[in-house]
Coordinates of C-alpha atoms in Angstrom, one line a residue:
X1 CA -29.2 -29.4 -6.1
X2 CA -29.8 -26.8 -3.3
X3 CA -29.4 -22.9 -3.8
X4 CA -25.8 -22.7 -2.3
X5 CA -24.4 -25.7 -4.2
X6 CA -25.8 -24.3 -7.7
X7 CA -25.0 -20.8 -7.2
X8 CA -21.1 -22.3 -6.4
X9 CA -21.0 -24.3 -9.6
X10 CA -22.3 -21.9 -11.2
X11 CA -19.0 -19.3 -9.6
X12 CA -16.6 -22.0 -10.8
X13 CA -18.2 -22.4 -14.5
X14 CA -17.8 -19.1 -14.9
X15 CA -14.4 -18.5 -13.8
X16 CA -13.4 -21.6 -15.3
X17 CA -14.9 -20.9 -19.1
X18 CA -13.2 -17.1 -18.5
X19 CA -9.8 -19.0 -18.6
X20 CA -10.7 -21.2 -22.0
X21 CA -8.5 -20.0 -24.3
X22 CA -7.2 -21.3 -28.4
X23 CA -4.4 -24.4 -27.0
X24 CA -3.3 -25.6 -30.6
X25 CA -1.6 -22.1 -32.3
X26 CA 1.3 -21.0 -29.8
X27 CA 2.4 -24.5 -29.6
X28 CA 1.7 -25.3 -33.8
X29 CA 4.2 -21.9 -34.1
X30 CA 6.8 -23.2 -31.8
X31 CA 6.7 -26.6 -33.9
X32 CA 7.6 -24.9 -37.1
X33 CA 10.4 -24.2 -35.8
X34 CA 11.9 -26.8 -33.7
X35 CA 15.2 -25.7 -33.8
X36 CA 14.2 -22.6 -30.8
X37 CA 11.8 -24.1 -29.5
X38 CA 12.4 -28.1 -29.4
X39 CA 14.5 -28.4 -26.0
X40 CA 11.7 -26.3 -23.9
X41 CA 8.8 -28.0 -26.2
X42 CA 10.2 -31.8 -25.2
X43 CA 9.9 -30.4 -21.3
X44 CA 7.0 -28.6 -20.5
X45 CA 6.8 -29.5 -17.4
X46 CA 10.2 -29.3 -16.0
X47 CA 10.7 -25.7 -17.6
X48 CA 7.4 -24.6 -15.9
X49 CA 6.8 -22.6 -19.2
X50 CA 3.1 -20.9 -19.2
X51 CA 2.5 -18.3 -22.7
X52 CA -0.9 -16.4 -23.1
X53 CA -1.2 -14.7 -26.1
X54 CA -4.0 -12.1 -26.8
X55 CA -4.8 -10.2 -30.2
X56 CA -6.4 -6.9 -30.2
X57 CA -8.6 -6.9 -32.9
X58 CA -10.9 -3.7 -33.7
X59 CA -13.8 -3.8 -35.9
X60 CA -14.5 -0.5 -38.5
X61 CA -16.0 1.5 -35.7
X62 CA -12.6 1.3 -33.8
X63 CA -13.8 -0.7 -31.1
X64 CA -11.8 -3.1 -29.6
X65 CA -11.7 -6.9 -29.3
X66 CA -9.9 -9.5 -27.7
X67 CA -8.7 -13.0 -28.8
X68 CA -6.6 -15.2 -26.8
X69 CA -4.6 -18.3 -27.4
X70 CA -2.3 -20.3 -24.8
X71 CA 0.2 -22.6 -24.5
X72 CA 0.5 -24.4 -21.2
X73 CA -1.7 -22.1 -19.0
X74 CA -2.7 -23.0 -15.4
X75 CA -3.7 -20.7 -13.2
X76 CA -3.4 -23.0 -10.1
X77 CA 0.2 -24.5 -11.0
X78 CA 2.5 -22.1 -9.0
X79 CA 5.1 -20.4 -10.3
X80 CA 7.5 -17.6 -8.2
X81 CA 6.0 -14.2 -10.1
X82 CA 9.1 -12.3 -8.4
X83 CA 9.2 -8.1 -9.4
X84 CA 6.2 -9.0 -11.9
X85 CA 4.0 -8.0 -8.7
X86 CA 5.8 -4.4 -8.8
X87 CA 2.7 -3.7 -11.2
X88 CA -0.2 -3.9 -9.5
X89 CA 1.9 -1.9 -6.9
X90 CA 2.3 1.2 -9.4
X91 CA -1.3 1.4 -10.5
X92 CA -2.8 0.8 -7.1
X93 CA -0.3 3.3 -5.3
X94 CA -1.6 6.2 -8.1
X95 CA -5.2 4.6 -7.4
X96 CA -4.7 5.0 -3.5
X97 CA -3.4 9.1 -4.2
X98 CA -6.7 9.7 -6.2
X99 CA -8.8 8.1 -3.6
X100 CA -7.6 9.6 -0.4
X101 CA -8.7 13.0 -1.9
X102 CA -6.5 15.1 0.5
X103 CA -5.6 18.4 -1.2
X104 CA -2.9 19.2 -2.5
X105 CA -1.8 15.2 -1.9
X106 CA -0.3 14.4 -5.8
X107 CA 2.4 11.4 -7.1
X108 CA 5.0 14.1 -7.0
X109 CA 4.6 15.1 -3.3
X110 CA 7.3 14.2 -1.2
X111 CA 6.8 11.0 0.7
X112 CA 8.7 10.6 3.7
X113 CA 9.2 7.0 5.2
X114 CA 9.4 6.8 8.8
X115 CA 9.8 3.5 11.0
X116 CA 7.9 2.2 13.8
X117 CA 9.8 -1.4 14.6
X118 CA 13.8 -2.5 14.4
X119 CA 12.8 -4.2 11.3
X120 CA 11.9 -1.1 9.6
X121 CA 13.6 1.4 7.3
X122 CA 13.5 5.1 7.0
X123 CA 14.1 7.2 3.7
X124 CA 14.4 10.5 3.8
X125 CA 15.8 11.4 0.6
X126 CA 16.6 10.1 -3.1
X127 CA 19.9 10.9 -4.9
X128 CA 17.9 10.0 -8.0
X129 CA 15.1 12.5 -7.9
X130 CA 15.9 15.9 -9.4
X131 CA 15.2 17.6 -6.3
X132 CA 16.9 14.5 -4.0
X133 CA 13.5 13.2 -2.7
X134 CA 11.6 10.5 -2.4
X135 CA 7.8 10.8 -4.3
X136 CA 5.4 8.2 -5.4
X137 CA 6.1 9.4 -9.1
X138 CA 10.1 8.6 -8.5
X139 CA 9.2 5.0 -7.0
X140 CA 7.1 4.3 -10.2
X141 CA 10.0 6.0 -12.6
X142 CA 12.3 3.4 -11.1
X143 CA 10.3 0.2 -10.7
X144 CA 9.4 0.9 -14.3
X145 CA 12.9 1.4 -15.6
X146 CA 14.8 -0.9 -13.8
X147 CA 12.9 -3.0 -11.7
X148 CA 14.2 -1.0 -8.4
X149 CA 13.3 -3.5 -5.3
X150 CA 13.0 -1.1 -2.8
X151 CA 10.8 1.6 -5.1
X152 CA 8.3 -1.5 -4.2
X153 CA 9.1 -2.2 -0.9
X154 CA 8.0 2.3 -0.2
X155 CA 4.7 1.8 -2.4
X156 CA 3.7 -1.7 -0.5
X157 CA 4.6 0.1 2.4
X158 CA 2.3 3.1 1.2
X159 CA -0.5 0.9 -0.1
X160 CA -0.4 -1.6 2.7
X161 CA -0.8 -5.3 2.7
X162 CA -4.5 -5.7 3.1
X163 CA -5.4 -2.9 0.6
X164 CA -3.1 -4.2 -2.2
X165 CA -5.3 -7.9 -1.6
X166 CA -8.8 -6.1 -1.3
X167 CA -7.9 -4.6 -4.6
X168 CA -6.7 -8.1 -6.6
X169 CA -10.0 -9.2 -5.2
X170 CA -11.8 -6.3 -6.4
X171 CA -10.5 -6.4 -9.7
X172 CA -11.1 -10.6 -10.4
X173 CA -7.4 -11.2 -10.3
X174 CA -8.4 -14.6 -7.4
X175 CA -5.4 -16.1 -8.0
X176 CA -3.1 -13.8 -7.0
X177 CA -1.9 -12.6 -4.0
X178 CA 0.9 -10.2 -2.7
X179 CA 2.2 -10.5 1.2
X180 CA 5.6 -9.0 1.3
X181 CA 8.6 -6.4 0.4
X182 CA 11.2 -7.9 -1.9
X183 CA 14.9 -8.8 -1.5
X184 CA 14.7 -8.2 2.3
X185 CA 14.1 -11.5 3.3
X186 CA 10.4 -10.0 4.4
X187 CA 8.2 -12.9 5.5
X188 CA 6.0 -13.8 8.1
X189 CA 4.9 -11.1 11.1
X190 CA 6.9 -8.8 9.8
X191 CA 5.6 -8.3 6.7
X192 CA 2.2 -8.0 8.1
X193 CA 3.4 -4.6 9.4
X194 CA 4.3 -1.2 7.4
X195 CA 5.6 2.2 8.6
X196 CA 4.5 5.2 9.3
X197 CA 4.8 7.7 6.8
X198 CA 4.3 11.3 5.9
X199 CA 3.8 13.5 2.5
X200 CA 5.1 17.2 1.9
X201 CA 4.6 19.7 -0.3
X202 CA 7.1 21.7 0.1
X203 CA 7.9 22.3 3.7
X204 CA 3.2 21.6 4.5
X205 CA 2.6 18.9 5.5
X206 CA -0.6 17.7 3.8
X207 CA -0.7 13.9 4.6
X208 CA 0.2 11.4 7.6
X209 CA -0.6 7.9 7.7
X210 CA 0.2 5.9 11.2
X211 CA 1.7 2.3 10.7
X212 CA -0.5 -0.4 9.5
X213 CA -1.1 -4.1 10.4
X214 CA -2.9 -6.2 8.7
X215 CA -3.4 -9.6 10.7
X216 CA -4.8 -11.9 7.6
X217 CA -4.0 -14.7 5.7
X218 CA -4.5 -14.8 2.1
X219 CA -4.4 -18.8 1.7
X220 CA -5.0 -19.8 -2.5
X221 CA -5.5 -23.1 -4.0
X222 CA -2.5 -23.9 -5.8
X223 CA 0.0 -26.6 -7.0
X224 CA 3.8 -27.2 -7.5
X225 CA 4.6 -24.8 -4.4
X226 CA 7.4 -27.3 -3.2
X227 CA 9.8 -27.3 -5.6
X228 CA 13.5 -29.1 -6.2
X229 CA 15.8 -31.0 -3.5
X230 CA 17.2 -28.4 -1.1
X231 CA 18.0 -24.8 -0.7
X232 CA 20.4 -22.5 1.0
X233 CA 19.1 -20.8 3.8
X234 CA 19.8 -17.5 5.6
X235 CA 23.1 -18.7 7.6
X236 CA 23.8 -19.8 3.7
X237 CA 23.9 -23.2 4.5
X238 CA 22.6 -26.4 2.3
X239 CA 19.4 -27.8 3.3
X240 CA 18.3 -31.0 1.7
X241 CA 15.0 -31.0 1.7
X242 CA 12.3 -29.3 -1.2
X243 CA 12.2 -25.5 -0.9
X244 CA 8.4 -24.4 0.1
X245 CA 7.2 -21.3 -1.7
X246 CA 3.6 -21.8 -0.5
X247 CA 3.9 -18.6 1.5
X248 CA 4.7 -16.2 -0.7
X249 CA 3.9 -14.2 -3.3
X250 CA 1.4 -15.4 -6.4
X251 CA 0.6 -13.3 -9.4
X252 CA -0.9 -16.0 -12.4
X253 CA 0.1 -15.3 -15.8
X254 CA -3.5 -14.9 -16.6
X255 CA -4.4 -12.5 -13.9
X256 CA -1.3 -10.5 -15.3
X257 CA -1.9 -10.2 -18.2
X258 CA -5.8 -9.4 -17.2
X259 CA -4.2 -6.3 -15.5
X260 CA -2.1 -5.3 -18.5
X261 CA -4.9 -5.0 -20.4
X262 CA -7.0 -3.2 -18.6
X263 CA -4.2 -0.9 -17.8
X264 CA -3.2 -0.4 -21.8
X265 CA -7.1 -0.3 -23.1
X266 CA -9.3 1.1 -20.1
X267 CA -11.6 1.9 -23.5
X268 CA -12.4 -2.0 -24.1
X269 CA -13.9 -2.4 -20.2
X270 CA -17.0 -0.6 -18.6
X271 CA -16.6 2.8 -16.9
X272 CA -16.8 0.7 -13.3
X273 CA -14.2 -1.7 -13.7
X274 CA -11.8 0.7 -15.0
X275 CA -8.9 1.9 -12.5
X276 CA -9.1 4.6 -10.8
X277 CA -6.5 6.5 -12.6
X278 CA -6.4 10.5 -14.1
X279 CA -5.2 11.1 -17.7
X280 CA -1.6 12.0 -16.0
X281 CA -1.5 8.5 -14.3
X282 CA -2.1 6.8 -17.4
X283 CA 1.0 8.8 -19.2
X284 CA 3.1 8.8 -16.6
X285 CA 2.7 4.6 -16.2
X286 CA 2.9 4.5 -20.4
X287 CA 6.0 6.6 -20.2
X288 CA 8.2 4.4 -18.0
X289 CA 7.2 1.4 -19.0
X290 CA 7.7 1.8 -22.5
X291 CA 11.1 4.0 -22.1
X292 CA 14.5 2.3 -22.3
X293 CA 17.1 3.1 -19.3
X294 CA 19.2 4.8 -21.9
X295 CA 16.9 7.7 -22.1
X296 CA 16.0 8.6 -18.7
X297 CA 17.7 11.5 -16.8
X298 CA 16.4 11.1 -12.9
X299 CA 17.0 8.6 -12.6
X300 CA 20.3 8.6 -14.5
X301 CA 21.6 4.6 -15.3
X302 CA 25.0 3.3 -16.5
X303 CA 24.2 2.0 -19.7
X304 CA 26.9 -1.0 -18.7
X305 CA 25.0 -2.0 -16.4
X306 CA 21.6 -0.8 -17.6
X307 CA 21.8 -1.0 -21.6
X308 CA 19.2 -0.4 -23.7
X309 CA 17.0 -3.4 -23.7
X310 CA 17.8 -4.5 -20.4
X311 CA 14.2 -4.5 -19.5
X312 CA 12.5 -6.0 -22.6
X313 CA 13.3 -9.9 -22.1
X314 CA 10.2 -11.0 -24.7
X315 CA 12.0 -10.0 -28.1
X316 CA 15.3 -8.9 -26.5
X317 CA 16.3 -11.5 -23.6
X318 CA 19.0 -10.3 -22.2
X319 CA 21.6 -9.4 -24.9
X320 CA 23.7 -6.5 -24.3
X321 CA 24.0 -5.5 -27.6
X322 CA 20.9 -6.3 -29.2
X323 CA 19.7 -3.9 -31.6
X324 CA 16.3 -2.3 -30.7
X325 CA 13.7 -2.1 -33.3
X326 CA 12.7 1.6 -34.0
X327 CA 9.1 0.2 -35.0
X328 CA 8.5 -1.8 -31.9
X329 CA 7.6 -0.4 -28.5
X330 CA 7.4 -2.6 -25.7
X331 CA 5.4 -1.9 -22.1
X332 CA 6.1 -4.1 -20.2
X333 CA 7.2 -5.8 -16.2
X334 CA 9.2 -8.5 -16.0
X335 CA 10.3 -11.0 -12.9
X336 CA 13.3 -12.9 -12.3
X337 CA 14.4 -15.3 -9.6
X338 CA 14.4 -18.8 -7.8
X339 CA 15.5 -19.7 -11.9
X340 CA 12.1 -18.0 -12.9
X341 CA 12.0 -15.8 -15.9
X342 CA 8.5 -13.8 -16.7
X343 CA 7.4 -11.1 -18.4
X344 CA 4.3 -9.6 -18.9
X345 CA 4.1 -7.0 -22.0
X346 CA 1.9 -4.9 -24.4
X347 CA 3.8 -5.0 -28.2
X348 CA 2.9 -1.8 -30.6
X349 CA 4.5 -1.7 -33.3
X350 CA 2.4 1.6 -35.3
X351 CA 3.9 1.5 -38.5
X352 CA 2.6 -1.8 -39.3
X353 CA -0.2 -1.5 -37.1
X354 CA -0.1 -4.2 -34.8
X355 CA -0.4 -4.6 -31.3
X356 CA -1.0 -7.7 -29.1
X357 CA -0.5 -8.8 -25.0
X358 CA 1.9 -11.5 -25.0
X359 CA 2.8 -12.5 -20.9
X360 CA 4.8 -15.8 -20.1
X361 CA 7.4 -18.0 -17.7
X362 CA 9.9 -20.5 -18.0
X363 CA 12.4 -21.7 -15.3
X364 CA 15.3 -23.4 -15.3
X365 CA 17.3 -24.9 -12.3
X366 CA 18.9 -28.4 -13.3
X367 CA 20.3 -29.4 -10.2
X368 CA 16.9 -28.4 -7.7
X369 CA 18.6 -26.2 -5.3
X370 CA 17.2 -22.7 -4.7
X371 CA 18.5 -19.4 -3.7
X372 CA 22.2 -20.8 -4.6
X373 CA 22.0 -18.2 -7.5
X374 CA 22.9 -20.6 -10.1
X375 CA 20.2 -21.3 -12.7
X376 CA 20.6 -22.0 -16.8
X377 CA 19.2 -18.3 -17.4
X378 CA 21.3 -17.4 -20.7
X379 CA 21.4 -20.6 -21.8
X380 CA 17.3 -21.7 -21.4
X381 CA 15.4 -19.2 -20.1
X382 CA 16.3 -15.9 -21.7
X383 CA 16.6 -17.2 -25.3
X384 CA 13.1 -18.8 -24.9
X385 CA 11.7 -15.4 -23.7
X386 CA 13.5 -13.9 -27.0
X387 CA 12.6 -16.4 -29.2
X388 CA 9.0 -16.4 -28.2
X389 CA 8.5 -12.7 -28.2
X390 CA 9.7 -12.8 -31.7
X391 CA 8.4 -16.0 -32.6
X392 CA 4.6 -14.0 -31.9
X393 CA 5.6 -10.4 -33.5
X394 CA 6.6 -11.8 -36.6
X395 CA 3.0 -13.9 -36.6
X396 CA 1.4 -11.1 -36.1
X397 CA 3.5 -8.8 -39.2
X398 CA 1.5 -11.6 -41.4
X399 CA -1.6 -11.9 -39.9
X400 CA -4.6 -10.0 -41.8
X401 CA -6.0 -7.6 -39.2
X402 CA -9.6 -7.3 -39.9
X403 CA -10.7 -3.1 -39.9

């Protein structure tokens, strides 16, 4: 075996043993009780359900330790990751802030948004912000609350497309990948460019950046990314043939939850391969994340169409009038479209000291047409999500955490 050929099995044993996790105990849990679980459990497969569960364990010094168990998991099989990629936009727009070094350049500047081609927005102010403007820190408040698309569409526009991938690869996450804005039908050349934009304090202008383009490919290894029989298509009109994702976004439950992690315990990773984020980052990410719609003021929601848990789909799915636990807190982004429910979420609950990473997807889309907006999502998807966020928190309520 020559130098090149070792050193590349050696790459794929490596990355390949990092995604071994426990198989037997999400799956024995969902077993016992069959009558939540037994429709999804009896189709794997056509559900696309993936689970990763991770306990934090810490020893008597305080230090922390990891254990995972899955149900499911392939990193390769796609799946459409939808807003769950709004994450790695957050942290990596706050990382982008602290790395330019520009004085005077913070989250809370204003960040004007400028356009350079007909396909292009501007924004020049935002009715949400105390002060009616647009900032990094209000784009983060709102993707974090609510899942706000175009909050993501500013920062990927801030970040830019080759930065945000040069940063998944940085970090390990190989089999991701993030090419576009969301819910603007951005694809292709187009999303390959971003605008021009500037940052204010005040009246000073302390920051321009020119438009960017960034001519790459970011090609992955993956399966399942031609799914059902047809779709509707822009002139919303039937097509009967398998819709193709393979061109768009990728964000693998494992690689999510990887960033959650190291986003929630920078402690448990060396210095180096910690983000790049100040004390205020880290509270201002925790703060949102964590914080029900209800209780923010700018921005202000309608709690009809915002209630409380609207956000928390592992433990809450999507019931209106679900009754939030006052022990649990829940960080957390989730995704949902194309019939795909995820979510990706850090569970503390301090008065019974627990806490454990619990990310996963299901989809549901019985009759294989795509972007027709009719999926099974309170029927199958959302009560899974509930069930199994549940299903895990009371697990871990009875499991003896060692100190």
């Amino acid at each position: 075996m020559n130098k090149t050929i070792f050193a590349l099995f050696l790459m794929i044993s490596l990355h390949s043993s990092a995604q071994k996790t426990d198989t037997v105990l999400i799956e024995k849990l969902m077993n016992q009780h069959a009558e939540l679980f037994s429709g999804v459990l009896n189709h794997p497969q056509k559900n696309q359900i993936q689970v990763l569960y991770t306990q934090v364990n810490r020893d008597s010094k305080n230090k922390i330790s990891f254990k995972s168990y899955s149900y499911n998991l392939n990193n390769h099989r796609y799946f459409y990751p939808a807003s769950t990629v709004k994450l790695a936009a957050v942290i990596f727009a706050l990382e982008k802030i602290n790395e330019l070094k520009v004085k005077g350049l913070s989250a809370s500047s204003t960040m004007i948004t400028d356009s350079a081609r007909s396909s292009q927005t501007k924004v020049l102010v935002d009715t949400t912000a105390k002060n009616g403007l647009p900032s990094v820190e209000q784009y983060i408040k709102k993707i974090l609350l609510t899942s706000d698309n175009d909050a993501f569409n500013r920062l990927f526009e801030f970040i830019g497309r080759a930065e945000i991938n040069s940063k998944l690869k940085k970090y390990g996450y190989h089999d991701s990948r993030i090419l576009n804005r969301l819910a603007i039908g951005d694809s292709g050349e187009p999303a390959k460019h971003t605008n021009p934009i500037r940052f204010y304090n005040g009246e000073q202008l302390i920051y321009t950046q020119a438009p960017q383009y960034d001519p790459k490919e970011y090609p992955l290894k993956l399966s399942n990314t031609v799914m059902g029989v047809g779709y509707i298509d822009s002139a919303e009109k039937i097509v009967n043939k398998p819709f193709d994702l393979s061109n768009k976004n990728a964000f693998s439950i494992s690689d999510q939850q990887a960033m959650m992690k190291k986003l929630i315990h920078p402690e448990a990773f060396p210095t180096k391969e910690r983000f790049n984020l100040t004390p205020a980052d880290y509270q201002l990410i925790y703060t949102y994340m964590s914080k029900l719609p209800t209780e923010s003021d700018y921005p202000a929601y309608d709690p009809k169409e915002f209630w409380p848990a609207y956000a928390k789909m592992l433990y809450y799915g999507r019931e209106k009038d679900a009754v939030v636990n006052p022990d649990l807190k829940i960080f957390n982004k989730y995704g949902d479209s194309y019939g795909f429910i995820i979510d990706n979420a850090y569970f503390k609950d301090s008065n019974h000291k627990i806490e454990f990473f619990l990310t996963a997807v299901i989809q549901s889309n019985e009759d294989g047409i795509y972007n027709d907006g009719k999926y099974e999502y309170t029927t199958v998807c959302y009560p899974f999500m509930k069930n199994i966020g549940k299903l895990i928190y009371n697990y871990e309520l009875e499991r003896k955490h060692k100190k």
